[in-house]
Amino acid sequence: MATSSERQRRVSITDVAQKAEVSITTVSRVINNVDYPVSQEARDRVLDAVRELNYTPNLSAQYLRKSFNNVIGLIVRDIANPYFGEIGKAVTEMAMGMGYLSFVCNTGRDPEEEVRIQELLWQHRVQGIILAGGGMSSPDHVKVLEKQIERSREHGFVIVSVAPQALPVRLVSVDYVHVAHMMTSYLAARGHRRIGFISGRADVLTCQHHVEGYKAAVNQAGLSFDEQYIVHEDFTETGGYRGLMDLLSRRLGITAICAGSDIIATGALQAAQHRNMSVPRDLSVIGVGDLPQARYTSPPLTTVVIPRYEMGRKAVELVLRGEVETSPDIMFQPQIIERSSVAELN
């Protein structure tokens, strides 16, 4: 039997969507009589759920939904990181081509700042938000953002991410477990048995996926997994420099490293040079991203191509279509582009 507090709880559009087994967007289209094709079967289920649950639309929510601005918010974790440049370019160009503006916000990987920015964007009634950069696994941070997302969905607000998140949002990305597995397996297939991995912060989901993929590939190659071969640093050149110096100080005899980004790899190349190590003769290096600078490093960097531009365009498309978390994720396929930074051992 329902408690008094449960009876008094206002029925939400989410409740109707769950009852009718449709998306929140579909419910919104039916109750607002939007000129958008909805099957008669789905429409009937929504209307039946509305009657059964005695749902009354929130008038303020309807007002907010109708008064969205032609703006898309793009939240990046580090605006100075070139990795996000191609995503930002795609979002800006795609949005402009469809008559929308994009508003770029930088969090500096500060969880509280991200919460504040999402709140401000919501208050300014943007069409939706695109998250660029892996989410953080802090339970408190996730809990606050989940509440924000639940509330925003009441107003038909859409959030799409181009990197893994610990949140119920639509994902347009690549499988970073697979990326790390590809890199490690690529090195192992070329005779490397002592492979280091330099990734970003340990509390970032992308980096946790890196470790998962690396560990699986090491085990698959018949090598012994050892956490000493993993270093967590910043996604910066300085982080890559410090990371390689740290690995070398452990005297593990590494012959190759996987870098969690081309930026990290660039710093690692500098560290190798300062230690008078020749790449790839003394140390092989593989990165992630295929940033423009990757082909101009010395030597040119072998890396995993991430289709960042295509991901950004698709994210805009989903925001403007009103896609929600109930739809399948869209995962692009990464590929390795070979240059000159990896040697094959005898």
Tab-separated table of C-alpha atoms in Angstrom, residues 24-342:
chain	number	residue	atom	x	y	z
A	24	ILE	CA	9.863	11.276	-22.450
A	25	THR	CA	10.112	13.077	-25.780
A	26	THR	CA	7.229	11.016	-27.192
A	27	VAL	CA	5.051	11.825	-24.173
A	28	SER	CA	5.844	15.520	-24.593
A	29	ARG	CA	4.908	15.388	-28.291
A	30	VAL	CA	1.585	13.702	-27.565
A	31	ILE	CA	0.397	15.888	-24.673
A	32	ASN	CA	1.533	19.074	-26.443
A	33	ASN	CA	0.070	17.933	-29.774
A	34	VAL	CA	3.348	18.611	-31.547
A	35	ASP	CA	3.328	18.230	-35.316
A	36	TYR	CA	5.645	15.213	-35.319
A	37	PRO	CA	4.837	11.649	-36.426
A	38	VAL	CA	3.913	9.405	-33.476
A	39	SER	CA	2.340	6.003	-34.108
A	40	GLN	CA	-1.285	5.636	-33.086
A	41	GLU	CA	-0.383	2.718	-30.815
A	42	ALA	CA	2.205	4.796	-28.937
A	43	ARG	CA	-0.178	7.763	-28.767
A	44	ASP	CA	-2.926	5.576	-27.263
A	45	ARG	CA	-0.524	4.150	-24.658
A	46	VAL	CA	0.514	7.658	-23.631
A	47	LEU	CA	-3.064	8.889	-23.318
A	48	ASP	CA	-4.050	5.778	-21.332
A	49	ALA	CA	-1.098	6.336	-18.976
A	50	VAL	CA	-2.047	10.000	-18.537
A	51	ARG	CA	-5.564	9.000	-17.520
A	52	GLU	CA	-4.507	6.131	-15.247
A	53	LEU	CA	-1.898	8.212	-13.421
A	54	ASN	CA	-4.090	11.326	-13.382
A	55	TYR	CA	-1.160	13.264	-14.816
A	56	THR	CA	-1.464	17.049	-15.037
A	57	PRO	CA	1.206	18.759	-17.152
A	58	ASN	CA	3.319	21.322	-15.372
A	59	LEU	CA	2.360	24.646	-16.956
A	60	SER	CA	5.674	26.297	-16.073
A	61	ALA	CA	7.493	23.388	-17.699
A	62	GLN	CA	5.430	23.810	-20.846
A	63	TYR	CA	6.270	27.489	-20.898
A	64	LEU	CA	9.975	26.753	-20.553
A	65	ARG	CA	9.857	24.131	-23.314
A	66	LYS	CA	8.230	26.552	-25.744
A	67	SER	CA	10.637	29.340	-24.909
A	68	PHE	CA	13.954	27.566	-25.528
A	69	ASN	CA	16.586	29.724	-27.176
A	70	ASN	CA	18.264	28.694	-30.425
A	71	VAL	CA	21.452	27.922	-28.516
A	72	ILE	CA	23.312	24.684	-27.742
A	73	GLY	CA	25.623	24.524	-24.738
A	74	LEU	CA	28.971	22.736	-25.136
A	75	ILE	CA	30.751	21.907	-21.884
A	76	VAL	CA	34.440	21.004	-22.176
A	77	ARG	CA	36.742	19.905	-19.373
A	78	ASP	CA	39.832	21.744	-20.649
A	79	ILE	CA	39.353	24.314	-23.388
A	80	ALA	CA	43.135	24.597	-23.838
A	81	ASN	CA	43.398	20.928	-24.862
A	82	PRO	CA	43.497	20.648	-28.696
A	83	TYR	CA	41.566	17.376	-28.447
A	84	PHE	CA	38.392	19.373	-27.861
A	85	GLY	CA	39.068	21.822	-30.696
A	86	GLU	CA	37.775	19.518	-33.432
A	87	ILE	CA	34.665	18.701	-31.386
A	88	GLY	CA	34.014	22.401	-30.812
A	89	LYS	CA	34.474	23.140	-34.499
A	90	ALA	CA	31.994	20.421	-35.464
A	91	VAL	CA	29.402	21.557	-32.919
A	92	THR	CA	29.728	25.199	-33.993
A	93	GLU	CA	29.515	24.472	-37.725
A	94	MET	CA	26.700	21.944	-37.453
A	95	ALA	CA	24.652	24.164	-35.148
A	96	MET	CA	25.155	27.253	-37.314
A	97	GLY	CA	24.159	25.324	-40.408
A	98	MET	CA	20.856	24.475	-38.730
A	99	GLY	CA	20.216	28.015	-37.509
A	100	TYR	CA	21.555	27.632	-33.966
A	101	LEU	CA	24.393	29.166	-31.984
A	102	SER	CA	26.756	27.211	-29.718
A	103	PHE	CA	27.935	28.432	-26.345
A	104	VAL	CA	31.214	26.911	-25.120
A	105	CYS	CA	31.889	26.593	-21.362
A	106	ASN	CA	35.081	25.392	-19.688
A	107	THR	CA	34.984	23.552	-16.343
A	108	GLY	CA	38.711	23.070	-15.766
A	109	ARG	CA	37.727	19.575	-14.565
A	110	ASP	CA	36.163	21.134	-11.459
A	111	PRO	CA	33.040	19.108	-10.495
A	112	GLU	CA	31.402	22.045	-8.710
A	113	GLU	CA	31.987	24.297	-11.696
A	114	GLU	CA	30.362	21.768	-14.002
A	115	VAL	CA	27.272	21.614	-11.799
A	116	ARG	CA	27.068	25.413	-11.764
A	117	ILE	CA	27.504	25.698	-15.535
A	118	GLN	CA	24.817	23.118	-16.248
A	119	GLU	CA	22.448	24.993	-13.958
A	120	LEU	CA	23.174	28.322	-15.675
A	121	LEU	CA	22.694	26.849	-19.142
A	122	TRP	CA	19.404	25.331	-18.066
A	123	GLN	CA	18.258	28.665	-16.631
A	124	HIS	CA	19.122	30.363	-19.914
A	125	ARG	CA	16.898	27.861	-21.715
A	126	VAL	CA	19.349	26.495	-24.247
A	127	GLN	CA	18.090	23.707	-26.510
A	128	GLY	CA	20.374	21.170	-24.868
A	129	ILE	CA	23.886	20.435	-23.644
A	130	ILE	CA	26.745	18.460	-25.166
A	131	LEU	CA	29.326	17.123	-22.708
A	132	ALA	CA	32.872	16.843	-24.064
A	133	GLY	CA	35.340	15.005	-21.854
A	134	GLY	CA	35.057	11.910	-19.704
A	135	GLY	CA	32.855	12.116	-16.647
A	136	MET	CA	34.195	11.901	-13.122
A	137	SER	CA	33.304	8.996	-10.878
A	138	SER	CA	32.825	10.946	-7.621
A	139	PRO	CA	29.522	9.660	-6.121
A	140	ASP	CA	28.579	13.082	-4.726
A	141	HIS	CA	29.220	14.774	-8.073
A	142	VAL	CA	27.235	12.144	-9.961
A	143	LYS	CA	24.317	12.379	-7.521
A	144	VAL	CA	23.979	16.140	-7.959
A	145	LEU	CA	24.151	15.922	-11.764
A	146	GLU	CA	21.592	13.119	-11.837
A	147	LYS	CA	19.132	15.344	-9.975
A	148	GLN	CA	19.786	18.144	-12.447
A	149	ILE	CA	19.209	15.811	-15.383
A	150	GLU	CA	15.975	14.448	-13.925
A	151	ARG	CA	14.625	17.947	-13.413
A	152	SER	CA	15.709	19.179	-16.836
A	153	ARG	CA	13.960	16.264	-18.550
A	154	GLU	CA	10.697	17.480	-17.098
A	155	HIS	CA	11.105	20.380	-19.516
A	156	GLY	CA	12.144	18.328	-22.540
A	157	PHE	CA	15.776	19.337	-22.074
A	158	VAL	CA	18.357	17.065	-23.787
A	159	ILE	CA	21.903	16.192	-22.712
A	160	VAL	CA	24.247	14.264	-25.026
A	161	SER	CA	27.835	13.261	-24.268
A	162	VAL	CA	30.771	12.544	-26.571
A	163	ALA	CA	32.703	10.750	-23.806
A	164	PRO	CA	31.729	8.152	-21.173
A	165	GLN	CA	29.728	9.466	-18.225
A	166	ALA	CA	28.434	7.911	-15.017
A	167	LEU	CA	25.110	9.530	-15.887
A	168	PRO	CA	21.924	8.503	-17.724
A	169	VAL	CA	22.666	10.504	-20.882
A	170	ARG	CA	22.826	9.631	-24.569
A	171	LEU	CA	26.371	8.731	-25.649
A	172	VAL	CA	28.011	9.493	-29.006
A	173	SER	CA	31.585	8.305	-28.662
A	174	VAL	CA	34.074	5.479	-29.071
A	175	ASP	CA	34.676	2.545	-26.743
A	176	TYR	CA	37.753	3.626	-24.792
A	177	VAL	CA	38.191	0.137	-23.356
A	178	HIS	CA	38.548	-1.032	-26.943
A	179	VAL	CA	40.897	1.878	-27.746
A	180	ALA	CA	43.305	0.919	-24.950
A	181	HIS	CA	43.044	-2.746	-25.909
A	182	MET	CA	43.900	-1.868	-29.536
A	183	MET	CA	46.969	0.147	-28.530
A	184	THR	CA	48.344	-2.447	-26.149
A	185	SER	CA	47.691	-5.352	-28.514
A	186	TYR	CA	49.337	-3.418	-31.354
A	187	LEU	CA	52.529	-3.069	-29.310
A	188	ALA	CA	52.436	-6.650	-28.047
A	189	ALA	CA	52.045	-7.930	-31.623
A	190	ARG	CA	55.295	-6.144	-32.457
A	191	GLY	CA	57.233	-7.994	-29.805
A	192	HIS	CA	56.953	-5.583	-26.863
A	193	ARG	CA	56.618	-7.386	-23.539
A	194	ARG	CA	57.095	-4.520	-21.078
A	195	ILE	CA	54.473	-1.944	-21.994
A	196	GLY	CA	53.725	1.111	-19.869
A	197	PHE	CA	50.531	3.176	-19.922
A	198	ILE	CA	50.297	6.899	-19.140
A	199	SER	CA	46.693	8.038	-18.775
A	200	GLY	CA	44.849	10.954	-17.205
A	201	ARG	CA	43.374	11.312	-13.741
A	202	ALA	CA	42.277	8.099	-12.053
A	203	ASP	CA	38.834	9.512	-11.182
A	204	VAL	CA	37.943	10.150	-14.847
A	205	LEU	CA	35.885	7.380	-16.467
A	206	THR	CA	37.805	7.515	-19.758
A	207	CYS	CA	41.020	6.782	-17.866
A	208	GLN	CA	39.403	3.950	-15.940
A	209	HIS	CA	38.375	2.482	-19.297
A	210	HIS	CA	41.978	2.850	-20.466
A	211	VAL	CA	43.179	0.702	-17.568
A	212	GLU	CA	40.465	-1.876	-18.180
A	213	GLY	CA	41.382	-2.247	-21.848
A	214	TYR	CA	45.116	-2.273	-21.139
A	215	LYS	CA	44.743	-4.989	-18.508
A	216	ALA	CA	42.621	-7.160	-20.806
A	217	ALA	CA	45.136	-6.855	-23.662
A	218	VAL	CA	48.125	-7.598	-21.419
A	219	ASN	CA	46.450	-10.747	-20.116
A	220	GLN	CA	45.375	-11.764	-23.614
A	221	ALA	CA	48.975	-11.434	-24.808
A	222	GLY	CA	50.138	-13.792	-22.060
A	223	LEU	CA	51.900	-11.049	-20.096
A	224	SER	CA	51.656	-10.454	-16.363
A	225	PHE	CA	49.560	-7.450	-15.419
A	226	ASP	CA	51.358	-5.172	-12.976
A	227	GLU	CA	49.968	-1.826	-11.799
A	228	GLN	CA	53.519	-0.459	-11.646
A	229	TYR	CA	53.342	-0.080	-15.424
A	230	ILE	CA	50.418	2.385	-15.151
A	231	VAL	CA	50.784	6.091	-14.368
A	232	HIS	CA	47.959	8.598	-13.924
A	233	GLU	CA	48.764	12.191	-14.815
A	234	ASP	CA	47.097	15.239	-16.390
A	235	PHE	CA	46.040	15.295	-20.047
A	236	THR	CA	48.873	17.739	-20.771
A	237	GLU	CA	52.372	17.717	-22.215
A	238	THR	CA	53.668	18.228	-18.687
A	239	GLY	CA	51.658	15.221	-17.546
A	240	GLY	CA	53.184	13.103	-20.305
A	241	TYR	CA	56.678	14.307	-19.439
A	242	ARG	CA	56.242	13.555	-15.735
A	243	GLY	CA	54.543	10.247	-16.507
A	244	LEU	CA	57.404	8.868	-18.557
A	245	MET	CA	59.989	10.122	-16.075
A	246	ASP	CA	58.044	8.331	-13.340
A	247	LEU	CA	57.888	5.080	-15.314
A	248	LEU	CA	61.596	5.215	-16.142
A	249	SER	CA	62.464	5.827	-12.482
A	250	ARG	CA	60.794	2.528	-11.597
A	251	ARG	CA	63.416	0.654	-13.635
A	252	LEU	CA	60.900	-1.705	-15.206
A	253	GLY	CA	62.759	-2.052	-18.488
A	254	ILE	CA	59.821	-0.789	-20.543
A	255	THR	CA	60.274	-0.798	-24.299
A	256	ALA	CA	56.986	0.873	-25.226
A	257	ILE	CA	54.260	3.093	-23.805
A	258	CYS	CA	50.631	3.742	-24.565
A	259	ALA	CA	49.736	7.405	-24.022
A	260	GLY	CA	46.112	8.225	-23.204
A	261	SER	CA	46.205	11.166	-25.606
A	262	ASP	CA	48.479	12.645	-28.257
A	263	ILE	CA	49.158	15.527	-25.858
A	264	ILE	CA	50.472	13.093	-23.242
A	265	ALA	CA	52.495	11.345	-25.955
A	266	THR	CA	54.071	14.661	-26.992
A	267	GLY	CA	55.274	15.260	-23.439
A	268	ALA	CA	56.573	11.701	-23.238
A	269	LEU	CA	58.589	12.215	-26.436
A	270	GLN	CA	60.227	15.243	-24.832
A	271	ALA	CA	61.037	13.239	-21.704
A	272	ALA	CA	62.603	10.482	-23.820
A	273	GLN	CA	64.733	13.065	-25.618
A	274	HIS	CA	65.925	14.538	-22.332
A	275	ARG	CA	66.910	11.047	-21.198
A	276	ASN	CA	68.852	10.571	-24.463
A	277	MET	CA	66.487	7.824	-25.572
A	278	SER	CA	65.833	7.419	-29.265
A	279	VAL	CA	62.203	6.862	-30.358
A	280	PRO	CA	61.447	4.268	-31.570
A	281	ARG	CA	64.858	2.556	-31.256
A	282	ASP	CA	64.935	2.694	-27.434
A	283	LEU	CA	61.259	3.343	-26.741
A	284	SER	CA	58.107	3.007	-28.831
A	285	VAL	CA	55.216	5.438	-28.274
A	286	ILE	CA	51.582	5.319	-29.400
A	287	GLY	CA	48.987	8.015	-28.706
A	288	VAL	CA	45.238	8.654	-28.982
A	289	GLY	CA	43.374	11.282	-30.969
A	290	ASP	CA	45.334	11.925	-34.177
A	291	LEU	CA	45.655	15.618	-33.358
A	292	PRO	CA	47.213	17.789	-36.113
A	293	GLN	CA	50.489	17.969	-34.174
A	294	ALA	CA	50.837	14.162	-34.160
A	295	ARG	CA	52.194	14.108	-37.710
A	296	TYR	CA	54.752	16.812	-36.912
A	297	THR	CA	56.334	15.380	-33.763
A	298	SER	CA	59.814	13.880	-33.969
A	299	PRO	CA	59.328	11.165	-34.985
A	300	PRO	CA	55.756	11.432	-36.370
A	301	LEU	CA	53.407	9.771	-33.900
A	302	THR	CA	51.600	6.490	-34.427
A	303	THR	CA	48.169	7.047	-32.921
A	304	VAL	CA	44.544	5.937	-32.650
A	305	VAL	CA	42.240	8.055	-34.797
A	306	ILE	CA	39.173	9.284	-32.905
A	307	PRO	CA	36.533	10.754	-35.291
A	308	ARG	CA	35.967	13.826	-33.130
A	309	TYR	CA	34.410	15.971	-35.851
A	310	GLU	CA	31.856	13.309	-36.767
A	311	MET	CA	31.039	12.758	-33.085
A	312	GLY	CA	30.423	16.485	-32.567
A	313	ARG	CA	28.117	16.724	-35.585
A	314	LYS	CA	26.104	13.702	-34.529
A	315	ALA	CA	25.750	15.063	-30.982
A	316	VAL	CA	24.222	18.294	-32.334
A	317	GLU	CA	21.847	16.298	-34.496
A	318	LEU	CA	20.627	14.293	-31.510
A	319	VAL	CA	20.146	17.388	-29.349
A	320	LEU	CA	18.008	19.043	-32.011
A	321	ARG	CA	16.032	15.851	-32.606
A	322	GLY	CA	15.247	15.667	-28.906
A	323	GLU	CA	16.915	12.285	-28.405
A	324	VAL	CA	16.968	10.947	-24.846
A	325	GLU	CA	18.737	8.272	-22.866
A	326	THR	CA	16.285	5.538	-23.842
A	327	SER	CA	17.696	5.496	-27.387
A	328	PRO	CA	20.760	3.347	-28.173
A	329	ASP	CA	24.215	4.875	-27.875
A	330	ILE	CA	26.076	5.664	-31.096
A	331	MET	CA	29.610	4.286	-31.061
A	332	PHE	CA	32.146	5.140	-33.754
A	333	GLN	CA	34.978	2.798	-34.682
A	334	PRO	CA	38.530	3.980	-33.906
A	335	GLN	CA	41.484	2.941	-36.042
A	336	ILE	CA	45.250	3.029	-35.736
A	337	ILE	CA	47.253	5.188	-38.121
A	338	GLU	CA	50.883	4.092	-38.389
A	339	ARG	CA	53.669	6.628	-38.562
A	340	SER	CA	57.214	6.301	-37.188
A	341	SER	CA	57.105	6.131	-33.396
A	342	VAL	CA	56.735	2.361	-32.961
